[in-house]
PDB file of C-alpha atoms in Angstrom:
ATOM      1  CA  UNK W   6     -38.442 -67.974 -41.157  1.00 79.00           C
ATOM      2  CA  UNK W   7     -36.434 -66.077 -38.546  1.00 92.00           C
ATOM      3  CA  UNK W   8     -35.011 -62.680 -38.167  1.00 96.00           C
ATOM      4  CA  UNK W   9     -31.350 -62.539 -38.444  1.00 97.00           C
ATOM      5  CA  UNK W  10     -30.028 -59.273 -36.803  1.00 97.00           C
ATOM      6  CA  UNK W  11     -26.545 -58.029 -36.799  1.00 97.00           C
ATOM      7  CA  UNK W  12     -24.728 -54.942 -34.726  1.00 97.00           C
ATOM      8  CA  UNK W  13     -20.842 -55.706 -35.323  1.00 95.00           C
ATOM      9  CA  UNK W  14     -18.766 -54.258 -32.289  1.00 95.00           C
ATOM     10  CA  UNK W  15     -17.469 -50.967 -33.185  1.00 93.00           C
ATOM     11  CA  UNK W  16     -19.799 -50.099 -36.353  1.00 95.00           C
ATOM     12  CA  UNK W  17     -23.088 -47.905 -36.583  1.00 96.00           C
ATOM     13  CA  UNK W  18     -24.976 -49.969 -38.588  1.00 97.00           C
ATOM     14  CA  UNK W  19     -27.379 -52.516 -38.000  1.00 98.00           C
ATOM     15  CA  UNK W  20     -28.207 -55.227 -40.641  1.00 98.00           C
ATOM     16  CA  UNK W  21     -31.419 -57.254 -40.280  1.00 98.00           C
ATOM     17  CA  UNK W  22     -31.986 -59.931 -42.767  1.00 98.00           C
ATOM     18  CA  UNK W  23     -35.567 -62.189 -43.294  1.00 98.00           C
ATOM     19  CA  UNK W  24     -36.595 -64.127 -46.391  1.00 98.00           C
ATOM     20  CA  UNK W  25     -40.337 -64.094 -47.295  1.00 98.00           C
ATOM     21  CA  UNK W  26     -42.103 -66.698 -49.313  1.00 97.00           C
ATOM     22  CA  UNK W  27     -43.512 -64.227 -52.147  1.00 98.00           C
ATOM     23  CA  UNK W  28     -42.332 -62.200 -54.897  1.00 97.00           C
ATOM     24  CA  UNK W  29     -39.746 -59.344 -54.757  1.00 97.00           C
ATOM     25  CA  UNK W  30     -43.068 -57.040 -56.417  1.00 97.00           C
ATOM     26  CA  UNK W  31     -45.463 -58.658 -53.698  1.00 97.00           C
ATOM     27  CA  UNK W  32     -42.970 -57.803 -50.670  1.00 98.00           C
ATOM     28  CA  UNK W  33     -42.094 -54.225 -52.471  1.00 98.00           C
ATOM     29  CA  UNK W  34     -45.833 -53.239 -52.413  1.00 97.00           C
ATOM     30  CA  UNK W  35     -46.220 -54.946 -48.812  1.00 97.00           C
ATOM     31  CA  UNK W  36     -43.541 -52.473 -47.584  1.00 97.00           C
ATOM     32  CA  UNK W  37     -44.705 -49.819 -49.439  1.00 97.00           C
ATOM     33  CA  UNK W  38     -48.614 -49.270 -50.145  1.00 96.00           C
ATOM     34  CA  UNK W  39     -50.152 -47.829 -47.222  1.00 95.00           C
ATOM     35  CA  UNK W  40     -53.019 -50.029 -47.107  1.00 94.00           C
ATOM     36  CA  UNK W  41     -50.871 -53.102 -46.792  1.00 96.00           C
ATOM     37  CA  UNK W  42     -48.487 -51.592 -44.215  1.00 95.00           C
ATOM     38  CA  UNK W  43     -51.628 -50.630 -41.832  1.00 94.00           C
ATOM     39  CA  UNK W  44     -52.223 -54.848 -42.269  1.00 93.00           C
ATOM     40  CA  UNK W  45     -48.808 -55.980 -40.919  1.00 92.00           C
ATOM     41  CA  UNK W  46     -48.219 -53.491 -38.238  1.00 91.00           C
ATOM     42  CA  UNK W  47     -49.422 -52.867 -34.774  1.00 79.00           C
ATOM     43  CA  UNK W  48     -53.393 -52.442 -34.348  1.00 81.00           C
ATOM     44  CA  UNK W  49     -51.991 -49.238 -33.217  1.00 91.00           C
ATOM     45  CA  UNK W  50     -50.443 -48.088 -35.986  1.00 94.00           C
ATOM     46  CA  UNK W  51     -51.407 -44.905 -37.861  1.00 96.00           C
ATOM     47  CA  UNK W  52     -50.446 -43.357 -41.083  1.00 97.00           C
ATOM     48  CA  UNK W  53     -50.501 -39.317 -40.781  1.00 97.00           C
ATOM     49  CA  UNK W  54     -48.427 -38.942 -43.861  1.00 96.00           C
ATOM     50  CA  UNK W  55     -46.958 -40.759 -46.903  1.00 96.00           C
ATOM     51  CA  UNK W  56     -45.834 -39.525 -49.815  1.00 95.00           C
ATOM     52  CA  UNK W  57     -43.505 -42.814 -51.197  1.00 94.00           C
ATOM     53  CA  UNK W  58     -42.074 -41.092 -54.134  1.00 93.00           C
ATOM     54  CA  UNK W  59     -37.972 -39.424 -54.528  1.00 92.00           C
ATOM     55  CA  UNK W  60     -38.369 -36.819 -51.980  1.00 92.00           C
ATOM     56  CA  UNK W  61     -41.272 -37.507 -50.076  1.00 94.00           C
ATOM     57  CA  UNK W  62     -42.300 -37.244 -46.462  1.00 95.00           C
ATOM     58  CA  UNK W  63     -44.015 -40.099 -43.985  1.00 97.00           C
ATOM     59  CA  UNK W  64     -44.564 -39.767 -40.575  1.00 97.00           C
ATOM     60  CA  UNK W  65     -46.852 -42.183 -38.804  1.00 97.00           C
ATOM     61  CA  UNK W  66     -47.771 -42.698 -34.928  1.00 97.00           C
ATOM     62  CA  UNK W  67     -48.210 -46.306 -32.953  1.00 95.00           C
ATOM     63  CA  UNK W  68     -49.434 -47.003 -29.242  1.00 94.00           C
ATOM     64  CA  UNK W  69     -45.788 -48.084 -27.113  1.00 88.00           C
ATOM     65  CA  UNK W  70     -46.429 -51.319 -24.743  1.00 84.00           C
ATOM     66  CA  UNK W  71     -46.116 -48.035 -22.072  1.00 90.00           C
ATOM     67  CA  UNK W  72     -49.501 -46.382 -23.366  1.00 93.00           C
ATOM     68  CA  UNK W  73     -46.870 -43.833 -24.660  1.00 95.00           C
ATOM     69  CA  UNK W  74     -47.597 -42.650 -28.720  1.00 96.00           C
ATOM     70  CA  UNK W  75     -44.410 -42.794 -30.196  1.00 95.00           C
ATOM     71  CA  UNK W  76     -43.849 -42.557 -34.209  1.00 96.00           C
ATOM     72  CA  UNK W  77     -41.497 -42.112 -36.556  1.00 96.00           C
ATOM     73  CA  UNK W  78     -41.046 -39.706 -39.892  1.00 97.00           C
ATOM     74  CA  UNK W  79     -38.603 -38.835 -42.193  1.00 97.00           C
ATOM     75  CA  UNK W  80     -38.245 -38.538 -46.191  1.00 97.00           C
ATOM     76  CA  UNK W  81     -37.704 -40.860 -48.712  1.00 97.00           C
ATOM     77  CA  UNK W  82     -34.217 -40.400 -50.733  1.00 97.00           C
ATOM     78  CA  UNK W  83     -35.095 -42.577 -53.153  1.00 96.00           C
ATOM     79  CA  UNK W  84     -37.586 -45.728 -54.183  1.00 97.00           C
ATOM     80  CA  UNK W  85     -36.635 -47.961 -56.889  1.00 97.00           C
ATOM     81  CA  UNK W  86     -39.272 -50.281 -57.594  1.00 97.00           C
ATOM     82  CA  UNK W  87     -38.825 -53.795 -56.483  1.00 98.00           C
ATOM     83  CA  UNK W  88     -35.556 -53.261 -55.528  1.00 98.00           C
ATOM     84  CA  UNK W  89     -34.726 -50.345 -53.181  1.00 98.00           C
ATOM     85  CA  UNK W  90     -35.802 -48.128 -50.734  1.00 98.00           C
ATOM     86  CA  UNK W  91     -33.644 -45.468 -49.236  1.00 98.00           C
ATOM     87  CA  UNK W  92     -34.989 -43.078 -46.720  1.00 98.00           C
ATOM     88  CA  UNK W  93     -34.231 -41.441 -43.010  1.00 98.00           C
ATOM     89  CA  UNK W  94     -35.754 -42.181 -40.344  1.00 98.00           C
ATOM     90  CA  UNK W  95     -36.618 -40.114 -36.978  1.00 97.00           C
ATOM     91  CA  UNK W  96     -37.842 -41.888 -33.822  1.00 95.00           C
ATOM     92  CA  UNK W  97     -40.289 -39.425 -32.125  1.00 96.00           C
ATOM     93  CA  UNK W  98     -42.355 -39.210 -28.870  1.00 94.00           C
ATOM     94  CA  UNK W  99     -39.129 -39.590 -26.743  1.00 91.00           C
ATOM     95  CA  UNK W 100     -38.722 -36.859 -24.216  1.00 90.00           C
ATOM     96  CA  UNK W 101     -35.316 -36.041 -26.101  1.00 89.00           C
ATOM     97  CA  UNK W 102     -34.546 -34.973 -29.700  1.00 87.00           C
ATOM     98  CA  UNK W 103     -33.083 -37.791 -31.490  1.00 91.00           C
ATOM     99  CA  UNK W 104     -30.835 -37.925 -35.197  1.00 96.00           C
ATOM    100  CA  UNK W 105     -32.640 -39.741 -37.687  1.00 97.00           C
ATOM    101  CA  UNK W 106     -31.082 -42.734 -39.428  1.00 98.00           C
ATOM    102  CA  UNK W 107     -30.207 -43.505 -42.656  1.00 98.00           C
ATOM    103  CA  UNK W 108     -32.098 -46.963 -43.645  1.00 98.00           C
ATOM    104  CA  UNK W 109     -31.311 -48.980 -46.695  1.00 98.00           C
ATOM    105  CA  UNK W 110     -34.215 -51.917 -47.709  1.00 98.00           C
ATOM    106  CA  UNK W 111     -33.172 -53.822 -50.146  1.00 98.00           C
ATOM    107  CA  UNK W 112     -35.104 -56.754 -52.278  1.00 98.00           C
ATOM    108  CA  UNK W 113     -32.907 -59.853 -53.292  1.00 98.00           C
ATOM    109  CA  UNK W 114     -34.913 -62.660 -55.488  1.00 98.00           C
ATOM    110  CA  UNK W 115     -33.937 -65.961 -54.032  1.00 97.00           C
ATOM    111  CA  UNK W 116     -36.518 -68.138 -56.494  1.00 95.00           C
ATOM    112  CA  UNK W 117     -39.756 -66.793 -58.101  1.00 92.00           C
ATOM    113  CA  UNK W 118     -42.030 -67.173 -55.022  1.00 95.00           C
ATOM    114  CA  UNK W 119     -38.802 -66.171 -52.298  1.00 97.00           C
ATOM    115  CA  UNK W 120     -37.256 -63.051 -51.995  1.00 98.00           C
ATOM    116  CA  UNK W 121     -34.777 -61.688 -48.944  1.00 98.00           C
ATOM    117  CA  UNK W 122     -35.242 -59.134 -47.720  1.00 98.00           C
ATOM    118  CA  UNK W 123     -31.983 -56.783 -45.868  1.00 98.00           C
ATOM    119  CA  UNK W 124     -32.427 -53.639 -44.336  1.00 98.00           C
ATOM    120  CA  UNK W 125     -29.344 -51.845 -42.976  1.00 98.00           C
ATOM    121  CA  UNK W 126     -29.758 -49.092 -40.540  1.00 98.00           C
ATOM    122  CA  UNK W 127     -26.873 -46.507 -40.177  1.00 98.00           C
ATOM    123  CA  UNK W 128     -27.097 -44.556 -37.056  1.00 97.00           C
ATOM    124  CA  UNK W 129     -25.213 -41.412 -35.992  1.00 96.00           C
ATOM    125  CA  UNK W 130     -23.243 -43.291 -33.227  1.00 96.00           C
ATOM    126  CA  UNK W 131     -22.138 -47.045 -31.687  1.00 96.00           C
ATOM    127  CA  UNK W 132     -23.877 -45.854 -29.101  1.00 95.00           C
ATOM    128  CA  UNK W 133     -27.005 -44.882 -30.391  1.00 94.00           C
ATOM    129  CA  UNK W 134     -27.527 -48.200 -32.107  1.00 95.00           C
ATOM    130  CA  UNK W 135     -26.947 -49.774 -29.413  1.00 96.00           C
ATOM    131  CA  UNK W 136     -29.533 -48.757 -27.496  1.00 93.00           C
ATOM    132  CA  UNK W 137     -32.154 -49.502 -30.762  1.00 92.00           C
ATOM    133  CA  UNK W 138     -30.868 -53.077 -30.655  1.00 94.00           C
ATOM    134  CA  UNK W 139     -31.182 -53.631 -26.841  1.00 93.00           C
ATOM    135  CA  UNK W 140     -34.872 -51.571 -26.984  1.00 87.00           C
ATOM    136  CA  UNK W 141     -36.641 -55.377 -27.952  1.00 87.00           C
ATOM    137  CA  UNK W 142     -35.294 -55.071 -31.894  1.00 92.00           C
ATOM    138  CA  UNK W 143     -35.533 -58.450 -32.025  1.00 94.00           C
ATOM    139  CA  UNK W 144     -38.962 -59.398 -30.769  1.00 92.00           C
ATOM    140  CA  UNK W 145     -40.390 -55.963 -32.255  1.00 90.00           C
ATOM    141  CA  UNK W 146     -39.348 -57.337 -36.212  1.00 94.00           C
ATOM    142  CA  UNK W 147     -39.867 -61.190 -35.490  1.00 94.00           C
ATOM    143  CA  UNK W 148     -43.729 -60.014 -34.264  1.00 92.00           C
ATOM    144  CA  UNK W 149     -44.133 -57.590 -37.334  1.00 93.00           C
ATOM    145  CA  UNK W 150     -42.061 -60.063 -39.780  1.00 96.00           C
ATOM    146  CA  UNK W 151     -44.817 -62.729 -38.548  1.00 96.00           C
ATOM    147  CA  UNK W 152     -47.667 -60.833 -39.422  1.00 95.00           C
ATOM    148  CA  UNK W 153     -46.019 -59.998 -42.533  1.00 95.00           C
ATOM    149  CA  UNK W 154     -46.082 -63.454 -43.103  1.00 96.00           C
ATOM    150  CA  UNK W 155     -49.494 -64.008 -42.701  1.00 96.00           C
ATOM    151  CA  UNK W 156     -50.149 -61.275 -44.962  1.00 96.00           C
ATOM    152  CA  UNK W 157     -48.122 -62.888 -47.655  1.00 96.00           C
ATOM    153  CA  UNK W 158     -50.473 -65.971 -47.511  1.00 96.00           C
ATOM    154  CA  UNK W 159     -53.756 -64.050 -48.042  1.00 95.00           C
ATOM    155  CA  UNK W 160     -52.371 -63.398 -51.279  1.00 92.00           C
ATOM    156  CA  UNK W 161     -52.150 -67.188 -51.908  1.00 84.00           C
TER     157      UNK W 161
ATOM    158  CA  UNK N  25      -8.288 -20.931 -39.497  1.00 79.00           C
ATOM    159  CA  UNK N  26      -7.747 -24.921 -40.070  1.00 92.00           C
ATOM    160  CA  UNK N  27     -10.223 -27.501 -40.880  1.00 96.00           C
ATOM    161  CA  UNK N  28      -9.825 -30.489 -38.642  1.00 97.00           C
ATOM    162  CA  UNK N  29     -11.165 -34.004 -40.200  1.00 97.00           C
ATOM    163  CA  UNK N  30     -11.327 -36.735 -38.454  1.00 97.00           C
ATOM    164  CA  UNK N  31     -12.435 -40.407 -39.472  1.00 97.00           C
ATOM    165  CA  UNK N  32     -11.858 -43.007 -36.889  1.00 95.00           C
ATOM    166  CA  UNK N  33     -10.370 -46.084 -37.434  1.00 95.00           C
ATOM    167  CA  UNK N  34     -13.596 -48.688 -37.309  1.00 93.00           C
ATOM    168  CA  UNK N  35     -15.875 -46.222 -37.457  1.00 95.00           C
ATOM    169  CA  UNK N  36     -18.534 -45.582 -40.478  1.00 96.00           C
ATOM    170  CA  UNK N  37     -18.800 -41.512 -40.203  1.00 97.00           C
ATOM    171  CA  UNK N  38     -16.256 -38.592 -40.616  1.00 98.00           C
ATOM    172  CA  UNK N  39     -16.377 -35.476 -38.529  1.00 98.00           C
ATOM    173  CA  UNK N  40     -15.388 -32.140 -39.987  1.00 98.00           C
ATOM    174  CA  UNK N  41     -14.589 -28.981 -37.876  1.00 98.00           C
ATOM    175  CA  UNK N  42     -13.786 -25.117 -38.456  1.00 98.00           C
ATOM    176  CA  UNK N  43     -14.607 -22.355 -36.901  1.00 98.00           C
ATOM    177  CA  UNK N  44     -15.770 -18.846 -38.939  1.00 98.00           C
ATOM    178  CA  UNK N  45     -15.384 -15.147 -38.083  1.00 97.00           C
ATOM    179  CA  UNK N  46     -19.209 -14.497 -38.366  1.00 98.00           C
ATOM    180  CA  UNK N  47     -22.458 -15.148 -35.906  1.00 97.00           C
ATOM    181  CA  UNK N  48     -24.047 -18.172 -36.162  1.00 97.00           C
ATOM    182  CA  UNK N  49     -26.906 -16.340 -38.229  1.00 97.00           C
ATOM    183  CA  UNK N  50     -24.822 -15.499 -40.738  1.00 97.00           C
ATOM    184  CA  UNK N  51     -22.896 -18.216 -41.159  1.00 98.00           C
ATOM    185  CA  UNK N  52     -26.674 -19.899 -41.369  1.00 98.00           C
ATOM    186  CA  UNK N  53     -27.491 -17.512 -44.444  1.00 97.00           C
ATOM    187  CA  UNK N  54     -24.095 -18.581 -46.079  1.00 97.00           C
ATOM    188  CA  UNK N  55     -24.560 -22.434 -46.099  1.00 97.00           C
ATOM    189  CA  UNK N  56     -28.184 -22.116 -47.257  1.00 97.00           C
ATOM    190  CA  UNK N  57     -29.373 -19.575 -49.279  1.00 96.00           C
ATOM    191  CA  UNK N  58     -28.604 -20.328 -52.984  1.00 95.00           C
ATOM    192  CA  UNK N  59     -27.252 -16.533 -53.766  1.00 94.00           C
ATOM    193  CA  UNK N  60     -24.675 -16.930 -51.363  1.00 96.00           C
ATOM    194  CA  UNK N  61     -23.952 -20.767 -51.980  1.00 95.00           C
ATOM    195  CA  UNK N  62     -23.194 -20.280 -55.477  1.00 94.00           C
ATOM    196  CA  UNK N  63     -20.453 -17.467 -54.069  1.00 93.00           C
ATOM    197  CA  UNK N  64     -18.287 -19.750 -52.344  1.00 92.00           C
ATOM    198  CA  UNK N  65     -18.489 -22.876 -54.032  1.00 91.00           C
ATOM    199  CA  UNK N  66     -16.294 -23.160 -57.374  1.00 79.00           C
ATOM    200  CA  UNK N  67     -17.067 -21.463 -60.342  1.00 81.00           C
ATOM    201  CA  UNK N  68     -18.366 -24.217 -62.221  1.00 91.00           C
ATOM    202  CA  UNK N  69     -21.084 -25.082 -59.472  1.00 94.00           C
ATOM    203  CA  UNK N  70     -24.450 -24.433 -60.230  1.00 96.00           C
ATOM    204  CA  UNK N  71     -28.107 -25.352 -58.252  1.00 97.00           C
ATOM    205  CA  UNK N  72     -30.348 -27.328 -60.495  1.00 97.00           C
ATOM    206  CA  UNK N  73     -32.945 -27.934 -57.569  1.00 96.00           C
ATOM    207  CA  UNK N  74     -33.215 -26.232 -54.128  1.00 96.00           C
ATOM    208  CA  UNK N  75     -35.862 -26.552 -51.730  1.00 95.00           C
ATOM    209  CA  UNK N  76     -34.802 -25.735 -48.280  1.00 94.00           C
ATOM    210  CA  UNK N  77     -37.532 -26.645 -45.927  1.00 93.00           C
ATOM    211  CA  UNK N  78     -38.060 -30.383 -44.238  1.00 92.00           C
ATOM    212  CA  UNK N  79     -38.378 -32.602 -46.940  1.00 92.00           C
ATOM    213  CA  UNK N  80     -37.381 -30.170 -49.321  1.00 94.00           C
ATOM    214  CA  UNK N  81     -35.312 -31.936 -52.641  1.00 95.00           C
ATOM    215  CA  UNK N  82     -31.972 -30.518 -53.573  1.00 97.00           C
ATOM    216  CA  UNK N  83     -29.439 -31.040 -56.842  1.00 97.00           C
ATOM    217  CA  UNK N  84     -26.440 -29.141 -58.131  1.00 97.00           C
ATOM    218  CA  UNK N  85     -23.674 -29.990 -60.226  1.00 97.00           C
ATOM    219  CA  UNK N  86     -19.936 -28.804 -60.811  1.00 95.00           C
ATOM    220  CA  UNK N  87     -17.173 -29.493 -63.244  1.00 94.00           C
ATOM    221  CA  UNK N  88     -13.911 -31.826 -61.750  1.00 88.00           C
ATOM    222  CA  UNK N  89     -10.614 -31.163 -61.962  1.00 84.00           C
ATOM    223  CA  UNK N  90     -10.587 -34.270 -64.141  1.00 90.00           C
ATOM    224  CA  UNK N  91     -13.073 -31.863 -66.662  1.00 94.00           C
ATOM    225  CA  UNK N  92     -15.886 -34.400 -66.145  1.00 94.00           C
ATOM    226  CA  UNK N  93     -19.575 -33.459 -64.918  1.00 96.00           C
ATOM    227  CA  UNK N  94     -20.763 -34.459 -61.517  1.00 95.00           C
ATOM    228  CA  UNK N  95     -23.284 -33.518 -58.785  1.00 96.00           C
ATOM    229  CA  UNK N  96     -24.946 -33.923 -55.654  1.00 96.00           C
ATOM    230  CA  UNK N  97     -28.666 -34.464 -54.755  1.00 97.00           C
ATOM    231  CA  UNK N  98     -30.191 -35.103 -51.600  1.00 98.00           C
ATOM    232  CA  UNK N  99     -33.611 -34.149 -49.410  1.00 97.00           C
ATOM    233  CA  UNK N 100     -33.358 -32.139 -46.319  1.00 97.00           C
ATOM    234  CA  UNK N 101     -35.133 -34.044 -43.620  1.00 97.00           C
ATOM    235  CA  UNK N 102     -34.947 -30.949 -41.079  1.00 96.00           C
ATOM    236  CA  UNK N 103     -33.489 -27.419 -40.936  1.00 97.00           C
ATOM    237  CA  UNK N 104     -33.786 -26.008 -38.030  1.00 97.00           C
ATOM    238  CA  UNK N 105     -32.910 -22.301 -38.469  1.00 97.00           C
ATOM    239  CA  UNK N 106     -29.053 -21.245 -36.945  1.00 98.00           C
ATOM    240  CA  UNK N 107     -28.746 -24.479 -35.980  1.00 98.00           C
ATOM    241  CA  UNK N 108     -29.098 -27.741 -37.424  1.00 98.00           C
ATOM    242  CA  UNK N 109     -29.111 -29.099 -40.868  1.00 98.00           C
ATOM    243  CA  UNK N 110     -30.171 -32.831 -41.675  1.00 98.00           C
ATOM    244  CA  UNK N 111     -29.652 -33.903 -45.096  1.00 98.00           C
ATOM    245  CA  UNK N 112     -29.315 -36.876 -47.427  1.00 98.00           C
ATOM    246  CA  UNK N 113     -26.236 -36.696 -49.933  1.00 98.00           C
ATOM    247  CA  UNK N 114     -25.546 -38.557 -52.973  1.00 97.00           C
ATOM    248  CA  UNK N 115     -22.759 -38.133 -55.054  1.00 95.00           C
ATOM    249  CA  UNK N 116     -23.584 -38.433 -58.859  1.00 96.00           C
ATOM    250  CA  UNK N 117     -21.532 -38.801 -61.528  1.00 94.00           C
ATOM    251  CA  UNK N 118     -19.486 -42.005 -61.312  1.00 91.00           C
ATOM    252  CA  UNK N 119     -19.941 -44.851 -63.558  1.00 90.00           C
ATOM    253  CA  UNK N 120     -21.657 -46.799 -60.561  1.00 89.00           C
ATOM    254  CA  UNK N 121     -24.152 -46.217 -58.189  1.00 87.00           C
ATOM    255  CA  UNK N 122     -23.432 -44.791 -54.720  1.00 91.00           C
ATOM    256  CA  UNK N 123     -25.597 -45.169 -51.832  1.00 96.00           C
ATOM    257  CA  UNK N 124     -26.105 -41.615 -49.914  1.00 97.00           C
ATOM    258  CA  UNK N 125     -24.699 -40.393 -47.114  1.00 98.00           C
ATOM    259  CA  UNK N 126     -26.581 -38.734 -44.023  1.00 98.00           C
ATOM    260  CA  UNK N 127     -24.865 -35.423 -43.067  1.00 98.00           C
ATOM    261  CA  UNK N 128     -25.528 -33.565 -40.293  1.00 98.00           C
ATOM    262  CA  UNK N 129     -24.404 -29.721 -39.966  1.00 98.00           C
ATOM    263  CA  UNK N 130     -24.196 -27.893 -36.415  1.00 98.00           C
ATOM    264  CA  UNK N 131     -23.760 -24.648 -35.728  1.00 98.00           C
ATOM    265  CA  UNK N 132     -22.079 -23.486 -32.119  1.00 98.00           C
ATOM    266  CA  UNK N 133     -21.685 -19.401 -31.006  1.00 98.00           C
ATOM    267  CA  UNK N 134     -18.413 -19.089 -29.820  1.00 97.00           C
ATOM    268  CA  UNK N 135     -19.575 -15.665 -29.130  1.00 95.00           C
ATOM    269  CA  UNK N 136     -21.021 -13.362 -31.021  1.00 92.00           C
ATOM    270  CA  UNK N 137     -18.596 -13.157 -33.778  1.00 95.00           C
ATOM    271  CA  UNK N 138     -17.335 -16.783 -34.059  1.00 97.00           C
ATOM    272  CA  UNK N 139     -19.012 -19.799 -35.010  1.00 98.00           C
ATOM    273  CA  UNK N 140     -18.279 -23.283 -35.059  1.00 98.00           C
ATOM    274  CA  UNK N 141     -19.356 -25.436 -37.821  1.00 98.00           C
ATOM    275  CA  UNK N 142     -19.623 -29.213 -37.373  1.00 98.00           C
ATOM    276  CA  UNK N 143     -20.263 -31.765 -39.744  1.00 98.00           C
ATOM    277  CA  UNK N 144     -20.934 -35.298 -39.215  1.00 98.00           C
ATOM    278  CA  UNK N 145     -21.160 -37.346 -42.896  1.00 98.00           C
ATOM    279  CA  UNK N 146     -22.148 -41.095 -41.830  1.00 98.00           C
ATOM    280  CA  UNK N 147     -21.464 -43.615 -44.891  1.00 97.00           C
ATOM    281  CA  UNK N 148     -22.969 -46.899 -45.159  1.00 96.00           C
ATOM    282  CA  UNK N 149     -19.921 -48.859 -44.729  1.00 96.00           C
ATOM    283  CA  UNK N 150     -15.860 -48.126 -43.487  1.00 96.00           C
ATOM    284  CA  UNK N 151     -14.714 -48.413 -46.827  1.00 95.00           C
ATOM    285  CA  UNK N 152     -17.091 -45.790 -48.208  1.00 94.00           C
ATOM    286  CA  UNK N 153     -15.948 -43.243 -45.445  1.00 95.00           C
ATOM    287  CA  UNK N 154     -12.105 -43.963 -46.445  1.00 96.00           C
ATOM    288  CA  UNK N 155     -12.587 -43.618 -49.783  1.00 93.00           C
ATOM    289  CA  UNK N 156     -14.602 -40.610 -49.523  1.00 92.00           C
ATOM    290  CA  UNK N 157     -11.345 -38.705 -47.138  1.00 94.00           C
ATOM    291  CA  UNK N 158      -8.488 -40.456 -49.368  1.00 93.00           C
ATOM    292  CA  UNK N 159     -10.396 -38.627 -51.887  1.00 87.00           C
ATOM    293  CA  UNK N 160      -8.955 -34.888 -51.415  1.00 87.00           C
ATOM    294  CA  UNK N 161     -11.615 -34.197 -48.545  1.00 92.00           C
ATOM    295  CA  UNK N 162      -8.541 -32.316 -46.912  1.00 94.00           C
ATOM    296  CA  UNK N 163      -8.002 -29.920 -50.000  1.00 92.00           C
ATOM    297  CA  UNK N 164     -11.377 -29.758 -51.094  1.00 90.00           C
ATOM    298  CA  UNK N 165     -12.857 -28.243 -47.369  1.00 94.00           C
ATOM    299  CA  UNK N 166      -9.563 -26.059 -46.912  1.00 94.00           C
ATOM    300  CA  UNK N 167     -10.499 -24.204 -50.434  1.00 92.00           C
ATOM    301  CA  UNK N 168     -14.397 -23.919 -50.100  1.00 93.00           C
ATOM    302  CA  UNK N 169     -13.842 -22.874 -46.107  1.00 96.00           C
ATOM    303  CA  UNK N 170     -11.527 -20.646 -47.234  1.00 96.00           C
ATOM    304  CA  UNK N 171     -13.828 -18.871 -49.820  1.00 95.00           C
ATOM    305  CA  UNK N 172     -16.787 -18.777 -47.042  1.00 96.00           C
ATOM    306  CA  UNK N 173     -13.962 -16.984 -45.533  1.00 96.00           C
ATOM    307  CA  UNK N 174     -13.852 -14.478 -48.030  1.00 96.00           C
ATOM    308  CA  UNK N 175     -17.945 -14.018 -48.299  1.00 96.00           C
ATOM    309  CA  UNK N 176     -18.135 -13.467 -44.770  1.00 97.00           C
ATOM    310  CA  UNK N 177     -15.963 -10.362 -45.095  1.00 96.00           C
ATOM    311  CA  UNK N 178     -17.543  -8.966 -47.368  1.00 95.00           C
ATOM    312  CA  UNK N 179     -20.391  -8.420 -45.059  1.00 92.00           C
ATOM    313  CA  UNK N 180     -18.254  -6.412 -42.815  1.00 84.00           C
TER     314      UNK N 180
END
C-alpha cells in the first residue's frame, strides 16, 4: 500500500490518503485507543495525556532522529466513532512557538475488509504547510503506516 | 474605525483587522468574559457553555435574520491572556454538517489606549471560505464591532 500525499500549489492544506486491509471500526480503534497507538508509533513515543472525546485534550512526546525531544498537543473538536476525528495539533519542541494545524481524519469503507483513511491537515500559511511536507513527511507516514499494517495483521 | 476583511484568491483563510480605542487587556476581557460578550453580541445571543481555558469547550446560540436559530461551538486550543486566543469554531443550525474553522485572534498594542485585533479564520476549502465571506461577513463584523466600541466607551 502506498501513501499519497498532496499539497497543491497556493493552498494551505495537505491531503494524505492511504488504504488499510481492515474494517473501518478496526482502523478507528487503532487510531484512537492509546494501548494500540503506542504499538504503531515509534518506540520512543509516549502518551502524556489522552482524553479521546469531544473537547478532550491530548499530548504526546517522542525522540526525533536528531536526539531531541519533540511532541504534539491539541484538543479534539469532535469524534464520530468509525467515521471522523477532528482535532487541533501543535508541534512541540522547536525553539519557536508554532500555530496549531486543524486536522480532519476521515474513514471510508472500500469493502468490509478495506478502509480508506484520508487526513486533511490545514495550516495557517502555505509556507508552514510546505515546511511540514518538506520535513520528511512522506518517509514518516510510510514508516508509521507500515507499522500500522503490521498491527492490523496481528488482529487476523 | 473600519473593519478590513481580506480573502486572497486561491487561499483558504480570511484575515479580519480592526482597531479599538482601548488597552490590550480591556479588549481581551471584552472578547473573553461571558458577562461582557453578551453585551456586544446581538440581543438574541445566548451562551450555553463557556469554559475559557486551554482545552475548554464553548457553545452559543443566536437568532438569524431569517428567524431561525443558529449557533457556534468549539474548543479553545490555547488562551494567552492579553495576547492570543486559538480555537475551533463550528457553525450550527444549517441543514448539513459543516467542518469547523481554526481561528486565531491576536491582539497588538498600537499605544496604551489603542489595540489592533487581527482574526485569522482558516477554512477547510476556498469554497467554504468564500461562502462565509459572501454571507454578509462585512456587515456582521461592522455591526458587532461598533457595539464593541460602545461597550469600550462605557468603561471610560
